[in-house]
Each structure stands twice: as C-alpha cells, then as structure tokens.
C-alpha cells in the first residue's frame, strides 16, 4: 500500500507522482481516444431504439468500432473465458471454445441528441453455438469525463473520512453504494468490479433504459430485480455466470422512482451517486428541492459518520476554456441553477447546525461542461487548501489500491470550490 504524508507533499509534487504511477497503464477511456467514442449518430450503427413513456423520449444505443485491443491480443481473453467456464461448470461439455468477434463503443442517447452515457463492450460466441452472440461490458473502462470525475471525487472523499476503503476493496467489509439513475450502468459495474465488498443498488425509473443497458450495452441481466425484491432471473444464464460470477450477485438494478425507492428501502449507504437527467436534459426538481421527500429520505439513509453523495450537474456557466477560475480567485463561476442545487444538498444532508462535521465542494469536469457536487458527512470543516491537499493525497491511495488506469488528481484539482 502506498504510504504518503499529505502534509509534506505539495500539489505539484502530488501531481507529478500520480502521473508517474499511472504512466505505464493505458486508459482506453482517456479523452485522447475520444474520436472513437465521442462520435455522431451519422457515423455509427443504431443497435437499439425504443420509445420511453418516462420522460426520456426516444431511447437509442449507437455503436462505434473500437481499435483496441488489437485482435492479436484476443486469444488471451478467449482463454480466460474458457478457463472460467471449465472452472464454474466442471464436467460439462467444453468442446465449444469461446471466440471473440470484436469490441465496440456504445452510446446511449435520449431523443437522438442527448448522449447519456458511453460504454465499451466485447462481443463473443462459442463454437458450439455460433448463432448466439454474448455481449460483455468492459467494466474497467470509464470513458466520459464526468463519470471519472464522479468516481474520483467520491472515492477520494470517502477515503478521506476515516473510512477503511482498503478493507472494502479487499472484501473484508461491506460497502453499501446507491446509484440514482442507471444509463448504461458503467458506474455500478465499475465499482462492483473494483471493490469486492461493494453492494450496489441502482434505482432507475425507466424500464426502456434498463432494457437498453442489458440488451445492447452488455450489463448483466441477473442484476435486474422485480418489484417484490427478487431477482428477475432466479438463476443466472450460464454464459453470464462465466462473465460476471462474483460481481453480478452484488448488484441490484431496481425499476423504481428514486423517491419511492428510498422511502421503501431502509439501507444505510456509505456512498451515493446521483446522475438522473431526463430526455429534455433536465435534472428533476424533485431531486433537489429542499422540501422534497427524496432529499430528506436520502439524508436519513446516508451514513452519519462518513456518508458521501456525488451529484453530476450540467453547468449553467461555460468554463471549458478556463483552466480554473478568474485570476486570483478560488471560486468556481457557478450559475444560479447549480448554486441552488448545491445549497439544497448541503442544507438537507448536512443540516444548518454549526456543529456539523461535514462539508460540500464542487469541481469542474475537464473537457466537458459538467460540475461534480460532493457532499460528505465525514470531511471535517477546514480551509479550502487543507481539504484539497487531503483529498489529493488520498486520491493517490485510491489509485493504488484500486489499480485505476487513470489519475484521480486531474478530476479533483480543476475549479475546486467549497460550497458556502
């Protein structure tokens, strides 16, 4: 485990060290490769299309070819799949070897214009059933910058709250995670894959989005739950068991309104991710109104000592051309809408008492016009610079114990601002 003294390292030193640590790891979701996955509908193939009656309009999935990994490396994955099959199903007919057809990027769109999420999938088949194609989302690959921002900020923050993240990663303790909004499922699948102790619940209001993620984006169908709280599939598909055994059992994907889910569910969550824009690209008022049952239920079910919430917000100020903020200023130029959302979450989740130990902050997301809001009950009140140094030093530990292919630092340093 990496042991760093946060008080003895400057921001510049942390940045250089983080870069050095991650230098040899290729991140296929890096913005450098965005020409492959940040395409337009005109140069991709639509592989799923349906009409939603939950406010998302036309829900579609568009596929783009991926150049990585090259086919000379496919044999290693084919062997891995075959060995997993033989281990999980000893004594069964193993003559049908696994073959990879290729890899694709797949984008989830609302109303054709709004790009909701991006995932990478692998397509494979077995010699014994060449007509059956199996899709597997590549859980380790996070492409869209705001997704990396949410994951980086959330994990670095909870690791700064005296929470034993390493024990959760190794499976020595459970970590309760809630995702409001599903999209293609990249965040829950990434967390369940990287954190052995993670128990991930997802509340997604739109059954069409759930269908799109399972049918066209390689999300495990065994994760889908019924309204009664049981698995929609009583037993996992054998091929899915090969792909996801040890992971999909720890994910529960519920078709439910976020407010209804929280009011009917009494779990206590360590980490919560909220990313719930609709087909009109609007963050529903019910998810940030201080008087809404949702926020108050979330406050009741957030761990009192280290509970951390991360919210993806579309900024109402365009700061993409600025490295941080106006010269000499530590303040992110937030517009009225984002400021209102930030204050609502801070007020309800942390309360107005001066004795509250938590705080809230925002960071701007590189390359896209998004803001990540973080509200945490475990970050002690302190100055901006002290909080920032703590988060940056812990982010290096997060990178190390999760073996991340990207640096968390670049998603924490830009426009870091405490919410007053």
Short mmCIF file of C-alpha atoms in Angstrom, two decimals:
data_model
loop_
_atom_site.label_atom_id
_atom_site.label_comp_id
_atom_site.label_asym_id
_atom_site.label_seq_id
_atom_site.Cartn_x
_atom_site.Cartn_y
_atom_site.Cartn_z
CA UNK A 1 0.00 0.00 0.00
CA UNK A 2 1.28 3.45 -0.89
CA UNK A 3 2.16 5.44 2.24
CA UNK A 4 2.29 9.19 1.75
CA UNK A 5 2.44 12.09 4.15
CA UNK A 6 -0.08 14.57 2.84
CA UNK A 7 1.44 17.41 4.85
CA UNK A 8 4.86 17.07 3.25
CA UNK A 9 3.83 16.95 -0.41
CA UNK A 10 2.87 19.96 -2.46
CA UNK A 11 0.10 19.91 -5.07
CA UNK A 12 2.75 19.94 -7.84
CA UNK A 13 4.62 17.01 -6.25
CA UNK A 14 1.42 15.02 -5.86
CA UNK A 15 0.53 15.68 -9.48
CA UNK A 16 3.96 14.52 -10.73
CA UNK A 17 3.88 11.42 -8.52
CA UNK A 18 0.40 10.45 -9.62
CA UNK A 19 1.38 10.84 -13.28
CA UNK A 20 4.47 8.71 -12.73
CA UNK A 21 2.46 5.98 -11.04
CA UNK A 22 -0.08 5.72 -13.85
CA UNK A 23 2.29 6.34 -16.74
CA UNK A 24 2.53 2.72 -17.91
CA UNK A 25 -1.20 1.95 -17.75
CA UNK A 26 -3.16 2.60 -20.92
CA UNK A 27 -6.56 4.11 -20.34
CA UNK A 28 -8.77 3.43 -23.35
CA UNK A 29 -11.35 5.82 -21.94
CA UNK A 30 -8.91 8.72 -21.97
CA UNK A 31 -10.03 11.83 -23.85
CA UNK A 32 -7.10 11.20 -26.22
CA UNK A 33 -9.18 8.35 -27.71
CA UNK A 34 -12.44 10.28 -27.70
CA UNK A 35 -12.56 10.41 -31.50
CA UNK A 36 -13.59 6.74 -31.33
CA UNK A 37 -16.38 7.01 -28.76
CA UNK A 38 -17.47 10.65 -28.91
CA UNK A 39 -18.96 10.25 -32.39
CA UNK A 40 -22.15 11.41 -34.03
CA UNK A 41 -25.21 9.38 -34.94
CA UNK A 42 -24.32 9.69 -38.63
CA UNK A 43 -21.14 7.60 -38.36
CA UNK A 44 -22.46 4.89 -36.02
CA UNK A 45 -24.90 1.99 -36.24
CA UNK A 46 -28.10 2.09 -34.18
CA UNK A 47 -28.41 -1.26 -32.37
CA UNK A 48 -31.31 -0.40 -30.05
CA UNK A 49 -34.22 2.02 -30.37
CA UNK A 50 -37.42 2.32 -28.36
CA UNK A 51 -39.87 4.94 -27.10
CA UNK A 52 -39.95 5.79 -23.40
CA UNK A 53 -43.05 6.93 -21.53
CA UNK A 54 -40.98 8.08 -18.53
CA UNK A 55 -39.79 11.39 -19.94
CA UNK A 56 -36.77 10.18 -21.90
CA UNK A 57 -38.36 10.27 -25.36
CA UNK A 58 -36.59 8.14 -27.95
CA UNK A 59 -34.03 5.91 -26.25
CA UNK A 60 -31.37 4.54 -28.58
CA UNK A 61 -27.97 2.89 -28.47
CA UNK A 62 -25.44 3.71 -31.20
CA UNK A 63 -22.38 1.50 -31.82
CA UNK A 64 -18.92 2.58 -32.99
CA UNK A 65 -15.94 0.32 -33.76
CA UNK A 66 -13.08 0.20 -31.27
CA UNK A 67 -9.48 -0.17 -32.38
CA UNK A 68 -8.33 -1.63 -29.05
CA UNK A 69 -7.35 -4.23 -28.15
CA UNK A 70 -5.94 -5.42 -31.46
CA UNK A 71 -7.02 -8.91 -32.48
CA UNK A 72 -3.56 -10.32 -31.77
CA UNK A 73 -4.45 -10.00 -28.07
CA UNK A 74 -7.90 -11.58 -28.27
CA UNK A 75 -6.63 -15.11 -27.60
CA UNK A 76 -5.79 -14.22 -24.00
CA UNK A 77 -9.38 -13.22 -23.29
CA UNK A 78 -10.74 -16.26 -25.15
CA UNK A 79 -8.57 -18.49 -22.94
CA UNK A 80 -9.75 -16.64 -19.83
CA UNK A 81 -13.40 -17.21 -20.76
CA UNK A 82 -12.75 -20.89 -21.49
CA UNK A 83 -10.92 -21.44 -18.20
CA UNK A 84 -13.70 -19.68 -16.28
CA UNK A 85 -16.30 -21.89 -17.96
CA UNK A 86 -14.40 -25.08 -17.11
CA UNK A 87 -13.94 -23.96 -13.51
CA UNK A 88 -17.58 -22.96 -12.95
CA UNK A 89 -19.06 -25.91 -14.85
CA UNK A 90 -16.70 -28.85 -14.32
CA UNK A 91 -17.74 -31.99 -16.17
CA UNK A 92 -19.84 -30.15 -18.76
CA UNK A 93 -19.14 -30.32 -22.48
CA UNK A 94 -16.23 -27.91 -23.03
CA UNK A 95 -15.79 -28.54 -26.75
CA UNK A 96 -17.40 -25.26 -27.69
CA UNK A 97 -14.49 -22.86 -27.34
CA UNK A 98 -15.07 -19.14 -26.88
CA UNK A 99 -14.30 -16.81 -29.77
CA UNK A 100 -14.23 -13.03 -29.76
CA UNK A 101 -15.98 -11.20 -32.57
CA UNK A 102 -14.66 -7.78 -31.65
CA UNK A 103 -15.05 -4.70 -29.44
CA UNK A 104 -17.30 -1.66 -29.78
CA UNK A 105 -18.10 1.60 -28.08
CA UNK A 106 -21.81 2.02 -27.45
CA UNK A 107 -23.50 5.33 -26.67
CA UNK A 108 -26.88 5.67 -25.00
CA UNK A 109 -28.90 8.57 -26.45
CA UNK A 110 -32.11 10.27 -25.38
CA UNK A 111 -34.06 11.88 -28.26
CA UNK A 112 -31.06 11.26 -30.55
CA UNK A 113 -29.31 14.44 -29.38
CA UNK A 114 -28.53 13.88 -25.69
CA UNK A 115 -25.62 11.49 -25.18
CA UNK A 116 -26.44 9.96 -21.81
CA UNK A 117 -23.57 7.51 -21.36
CA UNK A 118 -20.85 5.56 -23.14
CA UNK A 119 -19.57 2.03 -22.51
CA UNK A 120 -17.22 -0.37 -24.21
CA UNK A 121 -18.45 -3.89 -24.97
CA UNK A 122 -16.87 -7.15 -26.07
CA UNK A 123 -18.85 -9.46 -28.38
CA UNK A 124 -18.12 -13.19 -28.22
CA UNK A 125 -19.65 -16.54 -29.17
CA UNK A 126 -18.97 -20.27 -28.70
CA UNK A 127 -18.04 -22.68 -31.46
CA UNK A 128 -20.91 -24.91 -30.37
CA UNK A 129 -23.43 -22.05 -30.77
CA UNK A 130 -22.10 -19.69 -33.44
CA UNK A 131 -25.50 -18.02 -33.83
CA UNK A 132 -25.57 -16.80 -30.21
CA UNK A 133 -23.69 -13.58 -29.51
CA UNK A 134 -22.75 -12.67 -25.95
CA UNK A 135 -22.09 -9.05 -25.00
CA UNK A 136 -19.91 -8.13 -22.04
CA UNK A 137 -19.44 -4.57 -20.89
CA UNK A 138 -15.79 -3.79 -20.16
CA UNK A 139 -16.21 -2.72 -16.56
CA UNK A 140 -12.72 -1.30 -16.07
CA UNK A 141 -13.14 1.21 -18.90
CA UNK A 142 -14.73 4.56 -17.98
CA UNK A 143 -14.90 6.86 -20.97
CA UNK A 144 -16.98 10.01 -20.39
CA UNK A 145 -15.04 12.53 -18.24
CA UNK A 146 -17.88 13.34 -15.86
CA UNK A 147 -18.12 9.65 -14.91
CA UNK A 148 -14.45 9.60 -13.96
CA UNK A 149 -14.94 12.85 -12.08
CA UNK A 150 -17.79 11.36 -10.02
CA UNK A 151 -15.88 8.17 -9.23
CA UNK A 152 -12.62 10.01 -8.43
CA UNK A 153 -14.29 12.57 -6.19
CA UNK A 154 -16.50 10.04 -4.42
CA UNK A 155 -13.76 7.52 -3.64
CA UNK A 156 -11.12 10.12 -2.70
CA UNK A 157 -13.61 11.81 -0.39
CA UNK A 158 -14.80 8.73 1.46
CA UNK A 159 -11.17 7.60 1.77
CA UNK A 160 -10.51 10.94 3.50
CA UNK A 161 -13.27 10.31 6.07
CA UNK A 162 -11.54 7.67 8.21
CA UNK A 163 -13.40 5.06 6.20
CA UNK A 164 -11.38 1.87 5.64
CA UNK A 165 -11.65 1.75 1.85
CA UNK A 166 -8.89 -0.82 1.52
CA UNK A 167 -10.86 -3.35 3.59
CA UNK A 168 -13.89 -2.80 1.36
CA UNK A 169 -11.78 -3.21 -1.79
CA UNK A 170 -10.37 -6.49 -0.48
CA UNK A 171 -13.83 -7.72 0.58
CA UNK A 172 -13.12 -7.69 4.31
CA UNK A 173 -16.05 -5.34 4.95
CA UNK A 174 -19.23 -4.44 3.03
CA UNK A 175 -19.64 -1.09 1.31
CA UNK A 176 -23.20 -0.01 0.58
CA UNK A 177 -23.46 2.05 -2.61
CA UNK A 178 -26.56 3.60 -4.18
CA UNK A 179 -26.80 4.87 -7.76
CA UNK A 180 -29.74 7.12 -8.66
CA UNK A 181 -30.04 6.83 -12.44
CA UNK A 182 -28.59 3.93 -14.40
CA UNK A 183 -27.78 4.87 -18.00
CA UNK A 184 -25.52 2.18 -19.40
CA UNK A 185 -24.51 1.06 -15.91
CA UNK A 186 -20.83 1.99 -16.13
CA UNK A 187 -20.50 3.39 -12.58
CA UNK A 188 -22.17 0.49 -10.68
CA UNK A 189 -20.38 -2.13 -12.77
CA UNK A 190 -17.01 -0.40 -12.33
CA UNK A 191 -17.45 -0.15 -8.55
CA UNK A 192 -18.69 -3.72 -8.11
CA UNK A 193 -15.75 -4.98 -10.19
CA UNK A 194 -13.11 -2.96 -8.36
CA UNK A 195 -14.47 -3.18 -4.79
CA UNK A 196 -15.05 -6.77 -3.65
CA UNK A 197 -17.11 -5.65 -0.66
CA UNK A 198 -19.36 -3.36 -2.70
CA UNK A 199 -23.10 -4.00 -2.59
CA UNK A 200 -24.54 -1.74 -5.27
CA UNK A 201 -28.20 -0.76 -5.51
CA UNK A 202 -29.49 1.11 -8.55
CA UNK A 203 -32.78 2.99 -8.83
CA UNK A 204 -33.76 3.61 -12.47
CA UNK A 205 -37.23 4.90 -13.27
CA UNK A 206 -37.29 3.94 -16.97
CA UNK A 207 -37.69 0.27 -17.98
CA UNK A 208 -36.57 1.16 -21.52
CA UNK A 209 -33.21 2.36 -20.18
CA UNK A 210 -32.84 -0.90 -18.26
CA UNK A 211 -33.63 -2.87 -21.41
CA UNK A 212 -31.14 -0.85 -23.44
CA UNK A 213 -28.32 -1.46 -20.95
CA UNK A 214 -28.97 -5.20 -20.73
CA UNK A 215 -29.78 -5.91 -24.39
CA UNK A 216 -27.32 -3.57 -26.10
CA UNK A 217 -24.70 -2.42 -23.58
CA UNK A 218 -23.56 -5.69 -22.02
CA UNK A 219 -24.92 -5.08 -18.50
CA UNK A 220 -25.59 -8.34 -16.58
CA UNK A 221 -29.27 -9.28 -16.67
CA UNK A 222 -29.01 -11.20 -13.39
CA UNK A 223 -28.75 -7.81 -11.64
CA UNK A 224 -32.33 -6.86 -12.62
CA UNK A 225 -34.80 -7.03 -9.70
CA UNK A 226 -38.58 -7.44 -9.59
CA UNK A 227 -40.91 -5.07 -7.68
CA UNK A 228 -41.12 -7.70 -4.93
CA UNK A 229 -37.36 -7.51 -4.40
CA UNK A 230 -36.40 -10.81 -6.01
CA UNK A 231 -34.13 -11.46 -8.97
CA UNK A 232 -35.98 -11.26 -12.29
CA UNK A 233 -33.93 -14.32 -13.31
CA UNK A 234 -33.95 -16.87 -10.48
CA UNK A 235 -30.71 -18.37 -11.76
CA UNK A 236 -28.06 -16.63 -13.86
CA UNK A 237 -27.53 -17.54 -17.50
CA UNK A 238 -24.53 -19.91 -17.73
CA UNK A 239 -22.56 -17.59 -20.01
CA UNK A 240 -23.33 -14.60 -17.79
CA UNK A 241 -22.12 -16.63 -14.83
CA UNK A 242 -18.83 -17.11 -16.66
CA UNK A 243 -18.61 -13.39 -17.38
CA UNK A 244 -19.77 -11.99 -14.05
CA UNK A 245 -19.64 -14.59 -11.26
CA UNK A 246 -18.65 -12.85 -8.03
CA UNK A 247 -19.81 -9.47 -9.37
CA UNK A 248 -23.40 -9.55 -10.61
CA UNK A 249 -24.62 -11.10 -7.35
CA UNK A 250 -23.65 -7.85 -5.61
CA UNK A 251 -25.63 -5.57 -7.94
CA UNK A 252 -29.36 -4.92 -7.69
CA UNK A 253 -30.97 -2.96 -10.53
CA UNK A 254 -34.44 -1.75 -9.49
CA UNK A 255 -37.01 -0.23 -11.81
CA UNK A 256 -38.16 2.48 -9.44
CA UNK A 257 -38.61 6.19 -8.93
CA UNK A 258 -35.74 7.40 -6.74
CA UNK A 259 -38.05 8.89 -4.12
CA UNK A 260 -40.19 5.76 -3.92
CA UNK A 261 -37.10 3.55 -3.69
CA UNK A 262 -35.68 5.45 -0.73
CA UNK A 263 -38.98 5.67 1.10
CA UNK A 264 -39.45 1.91 0.83
CA UNK A 265 -35.83 0.97 1.49
CA UNK A 266 -34.12 1.19 4.89
CA UNK A 267 -30.50 0.52 3.96
CA UNK A 268 -27.78 2.83 5.25
CA UNK A 269 -25.49 3.92 2.40
CA UNK A 270 -21.81 4.77 2.54
CA UNK A 271 -21.63 6.28 -0.94
CA UNK A 272 -24.36 7.63 -3.23
CA UNK A 273 -24.12 8.71 -6.89
CA UNK A 274 -26.87 10.83 -8.43
CA UNK A 275 -26.97 11.19 -12.23
CA UNK A 276 -30.58 11.46 -13.33
CA UNK A 277 -31.11 13.78 -16.30
CA UNK A 278 -34.17 13.13 -18.44
CA UNK A 279 -34.80 13.27 -22.18
CA UNK A 280 -35.03 17.06 -22.09
CA UNK A 281 -31.63 17.19 -20.38
CA UNK A 282 -33.22 18.43 -17.15
CA UNK A 283 -32.27 17.46 -13.60
CA UNK A 284 -35.71 16.90 -12.00
CA UNK A 285 -36.68 19.48 -9.39
CA UNK A 286 -37.89 16.70 -7.07
CA UNK A 287 -34.28 15.51 -6.75
CA UNK A 288 -33.01 18.80 -5.34
CA UNK A 289 -35.97 20.57 -3.75
CA UNK A 290 -35.23 21.04 -0.02
CA UNK A 291 -38.84 20.13 0.79
CA UNK A 292 -38.89 17.02 -1.37
CA UNK A 293 -39.32 13.60 0.28
CA UNK A 294 -36.34 12.42 -1.81
CA UNK A 295 -33.67 14.63 -0.24
CA UNK A 296 -35.00 14.10 3.26
CA UNK A 297 -35.15 10.32 2.78
CA UNK A 298 -31.62 10.41 1.39
CA UNK A 299 -30.48 12.29 4.49
CA UNK A 300 -31.99 9.56 6.69
CA UNK A 301 -30.24 6.78 4.78
CA UNK A 302 -26.80 8.37 4.45
CA UNK A 303 -24.23 7.02 6.89
CA UNK A 304 -23.94 9.59 9.72
CA UNK A 305 -20.15 9.43 10.07
CA UNK A 306 -18.78 9.19 6.54
CA UNK A 307 -21.76 9.16 4.17
CA UNK A 308 -20.84 10.82 0.86
CA UNK A 309 -23.06 11.90 -2.03
CA UNK A 310 -21.80 12.79 -5.52
CA UNK A 311 -24.10 14.60 -7.97
CA UNK A 312 -23.50 15.15 -11.68
CA UNK A 313 -24.68 18.61 -12.75
CA UNK A 314 -24.70 20.25 -16.14
CA UNK A 315 -23.13 23.63 -15.54
CA UNK A 316 -25.06 26.77 -16.37
CA UNK A 317 -21.75 28.62 -16.85
CA UNK A 318 -19.38 27.70 -19.67
CA UNK A 319 -15.91 27.43 -18.12
CA UNK A 320 -14.38 24.95 -20.57
CA UNK A 321 -11.88 27.47 -21.86
CA UNK A 322 -10.62 28.45 -18.41
CA UNK A 323 -8.03 26.38 -16.59
CA UNK A 324 -9.71 27.10 -13.30
CA UNK A 325 -11.37 30.41 -12.44
CA UNK A 326 -10.75 34.13 -12.80
CA UNK A 327 -7.10 35.08 -12.00
CA UNK A 328 -6.51 35.22 -8.26
CA UNK A 329 -9.88 33.65 -7.44
CA UNK A 330 -10.60 30.30 -5.81
CA UNK A 331 -14.27 30.45 -6.72
CA UNK A 332 -15.85 28.38 -9.47
CA UNK A 333 -18.14 30.63 -11.55
CA UNK A 334 -21.36 28.77 -10.73
CA UNK A 335 -24.63 29.96 -12.20
CA UNK A 336 -27.86 30.37 -10.26
CA UNK A 337 -29.19 26.91 -11.04
CA UNK A 338 -26.11 24.96 -9.95
CA UNK A 339 -25.72 27.15 -6.87
CA UNK A 340 -29.30 26.39 -5.83
CA UNK A 341 -28.79 22.65 -6.23
CA UNK A 342 -25.55 22.78 -4.23
CA UNK A 343 -27.14 24.72 -1.38
CA UNK A 344 -30.13 22.38 -1.29
CA UNK A 345 -28.00 19.25 -0.95
CA UNK A 346 -25.75 20.85 1.66
CA UNK A 347 -28.67 22.18 3.69
CA UNK A 348 -30.62 18.92 3.82
CA UNK A 349 -27.77 16.40 4.04
CA UNK A 350 -25.55 18.34 6.44
CA UNK A 351 -28.12 20.48 8.23
CA UNK A 352 -27.72 24.07 9.33
CA UNK A 353 -26.11 23.30 12.68
CA UNK A 354 -22.64 24.77 13.17
CA UNK A 355 -21.67 21.53 14.95
CA UNK A 356 -21.98 19.50 11.74
CA UNK A 357 -18.65 17.94 10.81
CA UNK A 358 -19.33 17.65 7.07
CA UNK A 359 -18.81 19.92 4.11
CA UNK A 360 -19.63 20.23 0.43
CA UNK A 361 -17.48 21.13 -2.56
CA UNK A 362 -17.65 21.27 -6.33
CA UNK A 363 -15.14 20.60 -9.09
CA UNK A 364 -15.46 21.30 -12.79
CA UNK A 365 -15.03 18.38 -15.17
CA UNK A 366 -12.23 18.57 -17.79
CA UNK A 367 -13.21 18.72 -21.48
CA UNK A 368 -16.97 18.88 -20.90
CA UNK A 369 -19.29 21.43 -19.33
CA UNK A 370 -20.22 19.49 -16.19
CA UNK A 371 -19.82 20.05 -12.47
CA UNK A 372 -19.45 17.37 -9.81
CA UNK A 373 -21.00 18.26 -6.45
CA UNK A 374 -19.76 16.31 -3.42
CA UNK A 375 -21.45 16.42 -0.02
CA UNK A 376 -19.76 14.44 2.74
CA UNK A 377 -20.52 13.99 6.43
CA UNK A 378 -17.01 12.82 7.22
CA UNK A 379 -14.85 15.63 5.87
CA UNK A 380 -14.08 17.85 8.84
CA UNK A 381 -14.53 21.57 8.47
CA UNK A 382 -11.31 23.18 7.35
CA UNK A 383 -9.85 25.64 4.87
CA UNK A 384 -10.11 25.08 1.16
CA UNK A 385 -6.37 24.40 0.76
CA UNK A 386 -6.29 21.90 3.64
CA UNK A 387 -9.29 19.98 2.30
CA UNK A 388 -7.83 19.98 -1.20
CA UNK A 389 -4.46 18.63 -0.03
CA UNK A 390 -6.17 15.90 1.98
CA UNK A 391 -8.26 14.79 -0.99
CA UNK A 392 -5.31 14.84 -3.36
CA UNK A 393 -3.12 12.74 -1.11
CA UNK A 394 -5.88 10.20 -0.52
CA UNK A 395 -6.60 10.07 -4.24
CA UNK A 396 -3.15 8.53 -4.73
CA UNK A 397 -4.04 5.79 -2.27
CA UNK A 398 -7.31 5.21 -4.14
CA UNK A 399 -5.46 4.91 -7.45
CA UNK A 400 -3.06 2.43 -5.91
CA UNK A 401 -5.43 0.07 -4.10
CA UNK A 402 -7.96 0.01 -6.97
CA UNK A 403 -5.27 -0.13 -9.67
CA UNK A 404 -7.00 2.61 -11.63
CA UNK A 405 -5.96 3.20 -15.25
CA UNK A 406 -6.43 6.96 -14.81
CA UNK A 407 -5.30 9.62 -12.36
CA UNK A 408 -7.89 10.92 -9.90
CA UNK A 409 -5.95 14.15 -9.45
CA UNK A 410 -6.94 15.71 -12.75
CA UNK A 411 -10.59 15.31 -11.73
CA UNK A 412 -10.11 16.96 -8.33
CA UNK A 413 -7.89 19.95 -8.99
CA UNK A 414 -9.92 21.94 -11.52
CA UNK A 415 -12.09 24.66 -10.07
CA UNK A 416 -12.17 23.10 -6.61
CA UNK A 417 -14.53 25.25 -4.53
CA UNK A 418 -16.15 24.79 -1.13
CA UNK A 419 -19.91 25.31 -1.10
CA UNK A 420 -20.82 28.07 1.38
#
